Short mmCIF file of C-alpha atoms and ligand atoms in Angstrom, two decimals:
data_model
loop_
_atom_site.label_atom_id
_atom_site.label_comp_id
_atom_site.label_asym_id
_atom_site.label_seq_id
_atom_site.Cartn_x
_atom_site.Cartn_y
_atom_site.Cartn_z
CA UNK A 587 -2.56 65.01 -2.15
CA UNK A 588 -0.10 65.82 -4.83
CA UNK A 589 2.06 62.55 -6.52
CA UNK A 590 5.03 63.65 -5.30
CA UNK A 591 3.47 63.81 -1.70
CA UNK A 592 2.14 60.48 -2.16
CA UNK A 593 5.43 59.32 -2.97
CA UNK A 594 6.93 60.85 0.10
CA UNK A 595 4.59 59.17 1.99
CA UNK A 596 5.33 55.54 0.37
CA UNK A 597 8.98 55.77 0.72
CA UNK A 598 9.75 57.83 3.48
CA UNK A 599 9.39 56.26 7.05
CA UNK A 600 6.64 57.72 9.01
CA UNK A 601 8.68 58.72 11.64
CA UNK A 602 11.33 60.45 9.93
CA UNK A 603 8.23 62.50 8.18
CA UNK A 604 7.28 63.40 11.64
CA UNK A 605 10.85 64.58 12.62
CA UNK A 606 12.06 68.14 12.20
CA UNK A 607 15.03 68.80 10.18
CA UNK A 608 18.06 70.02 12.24
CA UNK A 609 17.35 74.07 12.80
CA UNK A 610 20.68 76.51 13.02
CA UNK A 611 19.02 79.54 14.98
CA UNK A 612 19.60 82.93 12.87
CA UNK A 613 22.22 84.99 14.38
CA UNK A 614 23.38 87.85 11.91
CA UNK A 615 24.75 90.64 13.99
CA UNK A 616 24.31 89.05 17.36
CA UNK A 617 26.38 88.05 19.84
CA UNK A 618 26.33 84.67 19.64
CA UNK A 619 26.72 82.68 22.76
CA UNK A 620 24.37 79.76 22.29
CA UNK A 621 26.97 76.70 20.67
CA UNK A 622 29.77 76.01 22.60
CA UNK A 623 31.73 77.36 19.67
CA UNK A 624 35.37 79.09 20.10
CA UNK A 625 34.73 83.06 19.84
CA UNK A 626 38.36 83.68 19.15
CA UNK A 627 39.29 83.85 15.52
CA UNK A 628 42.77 83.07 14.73
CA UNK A 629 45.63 85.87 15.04
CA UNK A 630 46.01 87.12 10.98
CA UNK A 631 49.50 85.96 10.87
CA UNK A 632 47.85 81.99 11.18
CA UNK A 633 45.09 82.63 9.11
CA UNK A 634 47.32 83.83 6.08
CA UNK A 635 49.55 80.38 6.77
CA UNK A 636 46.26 78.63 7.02
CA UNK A 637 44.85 80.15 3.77
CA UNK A 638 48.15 79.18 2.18
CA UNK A 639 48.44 75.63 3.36
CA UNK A 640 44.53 75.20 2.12
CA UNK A 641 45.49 76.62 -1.24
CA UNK A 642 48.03 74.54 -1.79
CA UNK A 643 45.64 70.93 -1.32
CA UNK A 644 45.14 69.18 -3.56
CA UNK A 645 41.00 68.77 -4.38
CA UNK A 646 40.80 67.08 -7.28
CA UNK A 647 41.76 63.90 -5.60
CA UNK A 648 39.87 62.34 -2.93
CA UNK A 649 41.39 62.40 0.05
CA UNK A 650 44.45 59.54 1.01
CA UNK A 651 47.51 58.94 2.68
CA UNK A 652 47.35 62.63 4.50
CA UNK A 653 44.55 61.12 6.59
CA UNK A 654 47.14 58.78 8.37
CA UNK A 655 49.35 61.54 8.99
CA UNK A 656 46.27 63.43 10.76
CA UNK A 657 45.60 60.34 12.43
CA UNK A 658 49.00 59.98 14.30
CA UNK A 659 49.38 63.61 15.04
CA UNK A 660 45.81 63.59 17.17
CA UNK A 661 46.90 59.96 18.38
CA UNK A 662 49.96 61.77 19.76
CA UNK A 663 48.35 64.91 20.81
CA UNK A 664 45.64 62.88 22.77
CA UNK A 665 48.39 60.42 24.42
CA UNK A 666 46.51 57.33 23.12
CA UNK A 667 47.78 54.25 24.36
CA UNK A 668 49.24 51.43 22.89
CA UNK A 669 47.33 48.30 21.15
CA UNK A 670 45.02 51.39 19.92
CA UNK A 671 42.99 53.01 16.85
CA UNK A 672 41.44 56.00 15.50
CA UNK A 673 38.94 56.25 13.82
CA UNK A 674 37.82 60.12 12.20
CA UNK A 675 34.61 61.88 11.77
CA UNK A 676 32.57 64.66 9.82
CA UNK A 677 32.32 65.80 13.43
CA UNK A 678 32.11 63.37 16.35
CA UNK A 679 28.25 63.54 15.33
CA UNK A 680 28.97 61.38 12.36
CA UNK A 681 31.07 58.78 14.90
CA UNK A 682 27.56 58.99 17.38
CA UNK A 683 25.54 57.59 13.74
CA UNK A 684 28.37 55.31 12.77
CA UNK A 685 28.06 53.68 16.76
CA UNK A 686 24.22 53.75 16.16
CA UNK A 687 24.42 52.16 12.93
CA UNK A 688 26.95 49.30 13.72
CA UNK A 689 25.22 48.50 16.66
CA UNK A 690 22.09 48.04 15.64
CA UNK A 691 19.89 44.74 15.71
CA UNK A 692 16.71 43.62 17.59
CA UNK A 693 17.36 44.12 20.98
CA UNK A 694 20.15 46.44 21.18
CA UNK A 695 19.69 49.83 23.04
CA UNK A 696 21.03 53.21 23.54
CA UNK A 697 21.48 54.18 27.27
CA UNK A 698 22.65 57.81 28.33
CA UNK A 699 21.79 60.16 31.53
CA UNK A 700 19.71 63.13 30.53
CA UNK A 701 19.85 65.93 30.16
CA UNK A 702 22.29 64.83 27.74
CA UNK A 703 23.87 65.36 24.14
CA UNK A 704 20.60 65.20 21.78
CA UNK A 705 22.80 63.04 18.95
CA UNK A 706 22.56 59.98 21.58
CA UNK A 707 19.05 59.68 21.30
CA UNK A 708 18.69 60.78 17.50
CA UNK A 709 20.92 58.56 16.29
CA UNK A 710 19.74 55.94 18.16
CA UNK A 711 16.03 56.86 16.85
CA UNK A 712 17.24 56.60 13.04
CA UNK A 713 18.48 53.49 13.65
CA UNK A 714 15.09 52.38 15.18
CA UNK A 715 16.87 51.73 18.24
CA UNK A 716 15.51 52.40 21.63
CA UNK A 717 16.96 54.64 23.77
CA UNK A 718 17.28 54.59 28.04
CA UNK A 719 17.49 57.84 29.55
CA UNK A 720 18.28 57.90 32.88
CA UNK A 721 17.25 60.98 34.57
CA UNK A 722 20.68 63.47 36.38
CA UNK A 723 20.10 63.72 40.36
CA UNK A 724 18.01 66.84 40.29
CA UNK A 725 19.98 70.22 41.44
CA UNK A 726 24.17 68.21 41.57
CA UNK A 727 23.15 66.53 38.28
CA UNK A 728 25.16 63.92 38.99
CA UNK A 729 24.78 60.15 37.98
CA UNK A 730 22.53 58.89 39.53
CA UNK A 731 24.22 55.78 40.28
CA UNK A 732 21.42 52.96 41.40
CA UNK A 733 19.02 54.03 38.76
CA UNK A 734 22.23 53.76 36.05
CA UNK A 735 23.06 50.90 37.45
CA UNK A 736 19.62 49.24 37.76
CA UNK A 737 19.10 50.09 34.05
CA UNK A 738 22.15 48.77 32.20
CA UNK A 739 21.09 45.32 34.37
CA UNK A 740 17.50 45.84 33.17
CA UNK A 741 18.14 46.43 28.85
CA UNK A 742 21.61 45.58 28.54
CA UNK A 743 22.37 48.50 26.74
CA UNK A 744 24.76 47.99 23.54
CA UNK A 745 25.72 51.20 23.88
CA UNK A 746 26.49 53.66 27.49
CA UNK A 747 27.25 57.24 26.88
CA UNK A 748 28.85 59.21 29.19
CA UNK A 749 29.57 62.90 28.23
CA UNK A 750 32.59 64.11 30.40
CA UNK A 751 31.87 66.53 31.13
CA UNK A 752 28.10 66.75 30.40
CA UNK A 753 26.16 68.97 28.28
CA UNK A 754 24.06 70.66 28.98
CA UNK A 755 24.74 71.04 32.58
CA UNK A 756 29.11 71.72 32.49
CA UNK A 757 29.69 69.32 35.00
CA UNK A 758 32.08 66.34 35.58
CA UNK A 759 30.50 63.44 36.57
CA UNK A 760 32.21 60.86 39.71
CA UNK A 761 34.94 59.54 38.47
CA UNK A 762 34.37 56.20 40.67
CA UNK A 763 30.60 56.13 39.40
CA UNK A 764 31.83 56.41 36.04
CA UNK A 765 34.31 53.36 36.70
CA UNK A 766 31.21 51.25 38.11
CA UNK A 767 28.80 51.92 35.39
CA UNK A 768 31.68 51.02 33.12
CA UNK A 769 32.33 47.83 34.74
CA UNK A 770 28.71 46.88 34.67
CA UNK A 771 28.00 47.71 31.23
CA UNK A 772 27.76 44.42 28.96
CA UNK A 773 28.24 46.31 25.62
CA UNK A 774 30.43 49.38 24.84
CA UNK A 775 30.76 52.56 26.69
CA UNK A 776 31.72 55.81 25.29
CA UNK A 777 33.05 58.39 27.08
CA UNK A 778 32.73 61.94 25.21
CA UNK A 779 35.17 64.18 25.87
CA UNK A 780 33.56 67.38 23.48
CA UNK A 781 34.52 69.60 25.99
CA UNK A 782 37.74 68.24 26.88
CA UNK A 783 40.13 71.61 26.23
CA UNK A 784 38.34 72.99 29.34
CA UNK A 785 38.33 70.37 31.70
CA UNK A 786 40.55 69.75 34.48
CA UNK A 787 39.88 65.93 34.11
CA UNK A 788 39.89 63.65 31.09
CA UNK A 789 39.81 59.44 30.57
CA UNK A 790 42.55 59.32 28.66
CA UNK A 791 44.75 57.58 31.34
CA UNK A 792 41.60 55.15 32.43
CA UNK A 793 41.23 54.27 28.50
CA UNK A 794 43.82 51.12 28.55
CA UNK A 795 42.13 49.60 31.69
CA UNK A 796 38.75 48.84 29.86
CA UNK A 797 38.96 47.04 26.36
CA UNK A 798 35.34 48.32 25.83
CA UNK A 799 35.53 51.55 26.29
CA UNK A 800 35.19 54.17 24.06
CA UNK A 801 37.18 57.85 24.11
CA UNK A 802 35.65 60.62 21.42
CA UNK A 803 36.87 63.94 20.77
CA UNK A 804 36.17 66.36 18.60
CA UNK A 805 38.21 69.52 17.32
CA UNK A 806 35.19 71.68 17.18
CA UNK A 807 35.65 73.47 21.14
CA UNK A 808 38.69 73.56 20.33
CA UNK A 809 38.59 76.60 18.46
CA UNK A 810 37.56 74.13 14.82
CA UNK A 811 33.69 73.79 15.16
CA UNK A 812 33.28 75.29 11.30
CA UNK A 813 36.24 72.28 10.46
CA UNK A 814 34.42 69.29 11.42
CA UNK A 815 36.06 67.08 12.59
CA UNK A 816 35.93 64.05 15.62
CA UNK A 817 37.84 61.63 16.55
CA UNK A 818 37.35 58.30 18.55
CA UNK A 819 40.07 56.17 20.58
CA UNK A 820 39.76 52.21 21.61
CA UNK A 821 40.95 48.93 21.18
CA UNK A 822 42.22 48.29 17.91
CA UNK A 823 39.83 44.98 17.27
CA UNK A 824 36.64 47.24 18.17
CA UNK A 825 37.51 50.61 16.02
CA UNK A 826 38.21 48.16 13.14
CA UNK A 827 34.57 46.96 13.22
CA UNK A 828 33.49 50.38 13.42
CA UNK A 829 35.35 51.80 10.52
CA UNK A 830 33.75 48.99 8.70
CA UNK A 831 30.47 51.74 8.45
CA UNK A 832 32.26 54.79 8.17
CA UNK A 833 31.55 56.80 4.48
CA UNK A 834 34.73 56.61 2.42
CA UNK A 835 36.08 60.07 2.44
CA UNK A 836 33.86 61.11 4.85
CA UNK A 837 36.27 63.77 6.15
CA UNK A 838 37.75 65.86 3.29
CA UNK A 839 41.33 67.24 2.43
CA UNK A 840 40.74 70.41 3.30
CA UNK A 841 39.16 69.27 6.75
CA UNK A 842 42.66 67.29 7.14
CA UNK A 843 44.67 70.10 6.55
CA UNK A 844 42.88 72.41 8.47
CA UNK A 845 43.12 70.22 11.58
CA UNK A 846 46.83 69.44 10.68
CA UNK A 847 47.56 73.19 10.71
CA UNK A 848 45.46 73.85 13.71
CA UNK A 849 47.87 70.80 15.83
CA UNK A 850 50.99 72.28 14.80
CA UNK A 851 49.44 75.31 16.25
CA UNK A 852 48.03 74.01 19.49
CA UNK A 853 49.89 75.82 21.48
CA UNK A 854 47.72 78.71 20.21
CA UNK A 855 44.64 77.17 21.24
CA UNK A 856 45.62 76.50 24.60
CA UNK A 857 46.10 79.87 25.43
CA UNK A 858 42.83 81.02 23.79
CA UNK A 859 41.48 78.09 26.23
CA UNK A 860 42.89 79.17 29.00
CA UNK A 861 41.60 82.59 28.42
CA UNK A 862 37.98 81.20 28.25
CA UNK A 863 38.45 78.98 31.75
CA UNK A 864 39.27 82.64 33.56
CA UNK A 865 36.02 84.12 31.67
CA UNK A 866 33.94 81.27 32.94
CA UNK A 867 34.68 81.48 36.35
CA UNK A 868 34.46 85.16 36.11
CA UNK A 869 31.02 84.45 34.23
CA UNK A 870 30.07 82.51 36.95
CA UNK A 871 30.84 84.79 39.76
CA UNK A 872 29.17 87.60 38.10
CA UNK A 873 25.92 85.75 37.57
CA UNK A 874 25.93 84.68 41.15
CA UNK A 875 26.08 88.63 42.12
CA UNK A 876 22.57 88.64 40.62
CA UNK A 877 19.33 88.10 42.71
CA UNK A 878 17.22 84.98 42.00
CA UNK A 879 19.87 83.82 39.34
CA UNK A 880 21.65 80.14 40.08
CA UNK A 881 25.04 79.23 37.63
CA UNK A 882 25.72 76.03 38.38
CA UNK A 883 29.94 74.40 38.43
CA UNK A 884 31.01 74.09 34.91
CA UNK A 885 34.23 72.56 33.64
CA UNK A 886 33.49 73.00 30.04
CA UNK A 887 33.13 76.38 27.95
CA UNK A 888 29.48 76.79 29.25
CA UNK A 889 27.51 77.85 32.40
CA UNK A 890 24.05 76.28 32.79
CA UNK A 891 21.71 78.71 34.92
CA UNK A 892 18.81 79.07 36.58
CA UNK A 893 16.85 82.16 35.75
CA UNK A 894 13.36 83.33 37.67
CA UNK A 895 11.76 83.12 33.71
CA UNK A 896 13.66 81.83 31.67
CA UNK A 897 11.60 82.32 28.76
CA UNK A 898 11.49 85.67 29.51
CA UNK A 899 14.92 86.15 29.90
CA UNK A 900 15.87 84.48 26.94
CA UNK A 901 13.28 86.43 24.57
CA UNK A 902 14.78 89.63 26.10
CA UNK A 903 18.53 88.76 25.54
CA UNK A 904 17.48 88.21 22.00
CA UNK A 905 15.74 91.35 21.96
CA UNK A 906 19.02 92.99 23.01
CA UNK A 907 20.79 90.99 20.35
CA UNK A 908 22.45 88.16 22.56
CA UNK A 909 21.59 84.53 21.22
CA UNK A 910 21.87 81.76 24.01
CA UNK A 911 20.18 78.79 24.82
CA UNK A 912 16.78 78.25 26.09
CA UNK A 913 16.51 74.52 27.32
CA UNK A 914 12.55 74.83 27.92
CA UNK A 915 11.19 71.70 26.32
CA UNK A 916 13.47 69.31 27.23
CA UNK A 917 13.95 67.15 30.94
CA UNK A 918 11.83 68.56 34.00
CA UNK A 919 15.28 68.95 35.66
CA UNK A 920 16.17 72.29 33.52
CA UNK A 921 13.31 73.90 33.92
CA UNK A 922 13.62 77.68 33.84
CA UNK A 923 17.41 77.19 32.22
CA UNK A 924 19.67 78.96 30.30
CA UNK A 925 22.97 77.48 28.59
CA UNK A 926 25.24 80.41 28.17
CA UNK A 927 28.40 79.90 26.31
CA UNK A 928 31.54 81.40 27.42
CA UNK A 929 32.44 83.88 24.94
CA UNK A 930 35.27 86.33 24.89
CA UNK A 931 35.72 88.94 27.84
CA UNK A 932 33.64 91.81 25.41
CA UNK A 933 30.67 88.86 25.18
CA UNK A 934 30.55 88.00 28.31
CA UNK A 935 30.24 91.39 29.27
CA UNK A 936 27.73 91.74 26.86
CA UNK A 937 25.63 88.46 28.06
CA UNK A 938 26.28 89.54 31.50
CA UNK A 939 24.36 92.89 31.10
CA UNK A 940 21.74 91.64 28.88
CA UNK A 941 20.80 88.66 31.39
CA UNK A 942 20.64 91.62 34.36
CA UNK A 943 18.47 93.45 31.79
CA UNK A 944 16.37 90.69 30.87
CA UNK A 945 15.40 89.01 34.39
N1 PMP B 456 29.44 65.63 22.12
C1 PMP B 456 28.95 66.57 22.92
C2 PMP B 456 28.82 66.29 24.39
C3 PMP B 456 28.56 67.79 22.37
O1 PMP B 456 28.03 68.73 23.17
C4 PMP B 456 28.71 68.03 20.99
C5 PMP B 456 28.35 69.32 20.32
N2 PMP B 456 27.63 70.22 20.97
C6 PMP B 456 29.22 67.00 20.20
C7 PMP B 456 29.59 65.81 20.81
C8 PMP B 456 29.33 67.12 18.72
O2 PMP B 456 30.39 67.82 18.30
P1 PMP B 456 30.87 67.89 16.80
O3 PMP B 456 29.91 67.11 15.94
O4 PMP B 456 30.91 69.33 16.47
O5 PMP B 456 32.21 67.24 16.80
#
């Protein structure tokens, strides 16, 4: 063994040694539908102001007073209530660490359904943390409300996350299961609202009613995923502890700027929205036209499905240059799954005849 491997192996934790690093699949020249990312670029005119505005930032200082500014224009463009904070993120997967990391101490765990966001459990792993994962009703994947229930009274989870709606499976959970689980949860509860600019429901109007509860966004579905840039809503006193772990200047000027431009702009990125709720339901009713293939409801901008093979489907959609999302490996409940991502009407036509292809 080499010194510098035996140095690795004194001062890096075993079980980070064992993890793998984060892996961006390779996608030149594909059409690539396996992200949740925004496939609309923005219209030149935008860009040009956007190039301008990002030219004209200041980067030699770190990044200040602009931050508040960005902070009251999502605050207003969220509706969050009164006798509430924000606090930002490099993405809302830097707020899921920050939760991780100000929660931790003996005894406190991570609960979440699964299939689920993988940065619940990760972050909750770094921490050393244990996590609860509380299997989706096979086929509805809804909560599964006794077993939630029966869990949160069993670890007292520190931390409940609810992704609404869900990934991977699209779907909104029951809003009055959501309310019980909340009301039975001793620590805090975060909702996750990723996939928010597709949904016909959000929590925004629940978020006052529950002093420990939780509301994260993130600008990255929103047409900003190369941005980075999340955002979490609650009770003053509680985003005030949490802010307490947050990196200085973890999100930069040109990050700010960016997502100042893009909420003068919203307007926008409703319509390109808008445009991808129509493809998704026509995404869905085109997949159900095919034999032995089962989309299930989505209200975000993906379709789970069931495929005959889905290993087989997936390896020949790849071969025909369209990149989606195998979820082999993971819960028992997605077997033989693919996560599409609605892409724009040329993609989806594209996905659409390379699934047929590939069954
Ligand atoms: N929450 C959910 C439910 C997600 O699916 C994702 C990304 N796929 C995120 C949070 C993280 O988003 P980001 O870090 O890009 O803000």
């Amino acid at each position: 063994m080499s010194q510098l491997q035996q140095r690795i192996e004194q001062v890096i934790r075993a079980d980070v040694r064992q993890m793998h690093a984060y892996v961006v699949q390779p996608s030149a020249g594909m059409v690539k539908l396996d992200a949740m990312e925004n496939p609309f670029r923005l219209p030149p005119e935008l860009q040009r102001a956007l190039g301008e505005r990002l030219g004209a930032v200041a980067i030699n200082r770190y990044p200040g007073e602009r931050l508040d500014v960005l902070r009251e224009a999502l605050a207003r463009h969220a509706g969050m209530p009164d006798g509430h904070a924000l606090v930002l993120g490099n993405g809302s997967d830097e707020l899921i660490s920050m939760l991780a990391m100000a929660c931790r101490q003996p005894g406190a765990t991570v609960l979440a359904p699964v299939p689920g966001f993988v940065m619940y459990e990760m972050s909750a792993q770094l921490q050393g943390m244990p996590f609860v994962g509380v299997p989706l009703r096979p086929d509805t994947f809804e909560l599964d409300e006794r077993a939630m229930l029966a869990a949160i009274e069993q670890h007292r989870p520190a931390l409940v996350y609810i992704a609404y709606p869900n990934n991977p499976t699209g779907n909104l959970f029951d809003d009055a299961v959501i309310e019980r689980i909340v009301q039975a949860a001793p620590g805090l509860v975060v909702i996750d609202e990723a996939y928010q600019p597709f949904s016909s429901r959000s929590y925004i109007d629940r978020l006052a009613r529950h002093e420990h509860v939780l509301l994260m966004r993130t600008l990255s579905k929103f047409g900003l995923a190369g941005v980075r840039l999340g955002y979490m809503m609650g009770r003053r006193e509680l985003i005030e502890e949490i802010d307490k772990v947050r990196p200085p200047y973890n999100v930069s000027v040109l990050n700010c700027e960016a997502a100042l431009f893009a909420l003068e702009h919203d307007d926008e990125f409703a319509r390109q929205a808008r445009i991808l709720r129509d493809e998704r339901q026509r995404l869905i009713e085109a997949l159900q036209a095919l034999p032995g293939v089962r989309p299930y409801p989505s209200e975000a901008n993906m379709v789970l499905v069931k495929v005959p093979d889905a290993r087989r489907t997936y390896e020949g959609m790849k071969a025909r240059k369209v990149l989606v999302k195998h979820m082999g490996g993971g819960s028992p409940l997605l077997a033989n799954c693919l996560r599409l991502t609605v892409g724009s009407p040329e993609e989806n036509d594209l996905m659409i005849a390379a699934l047929r292809d590939s069954l």
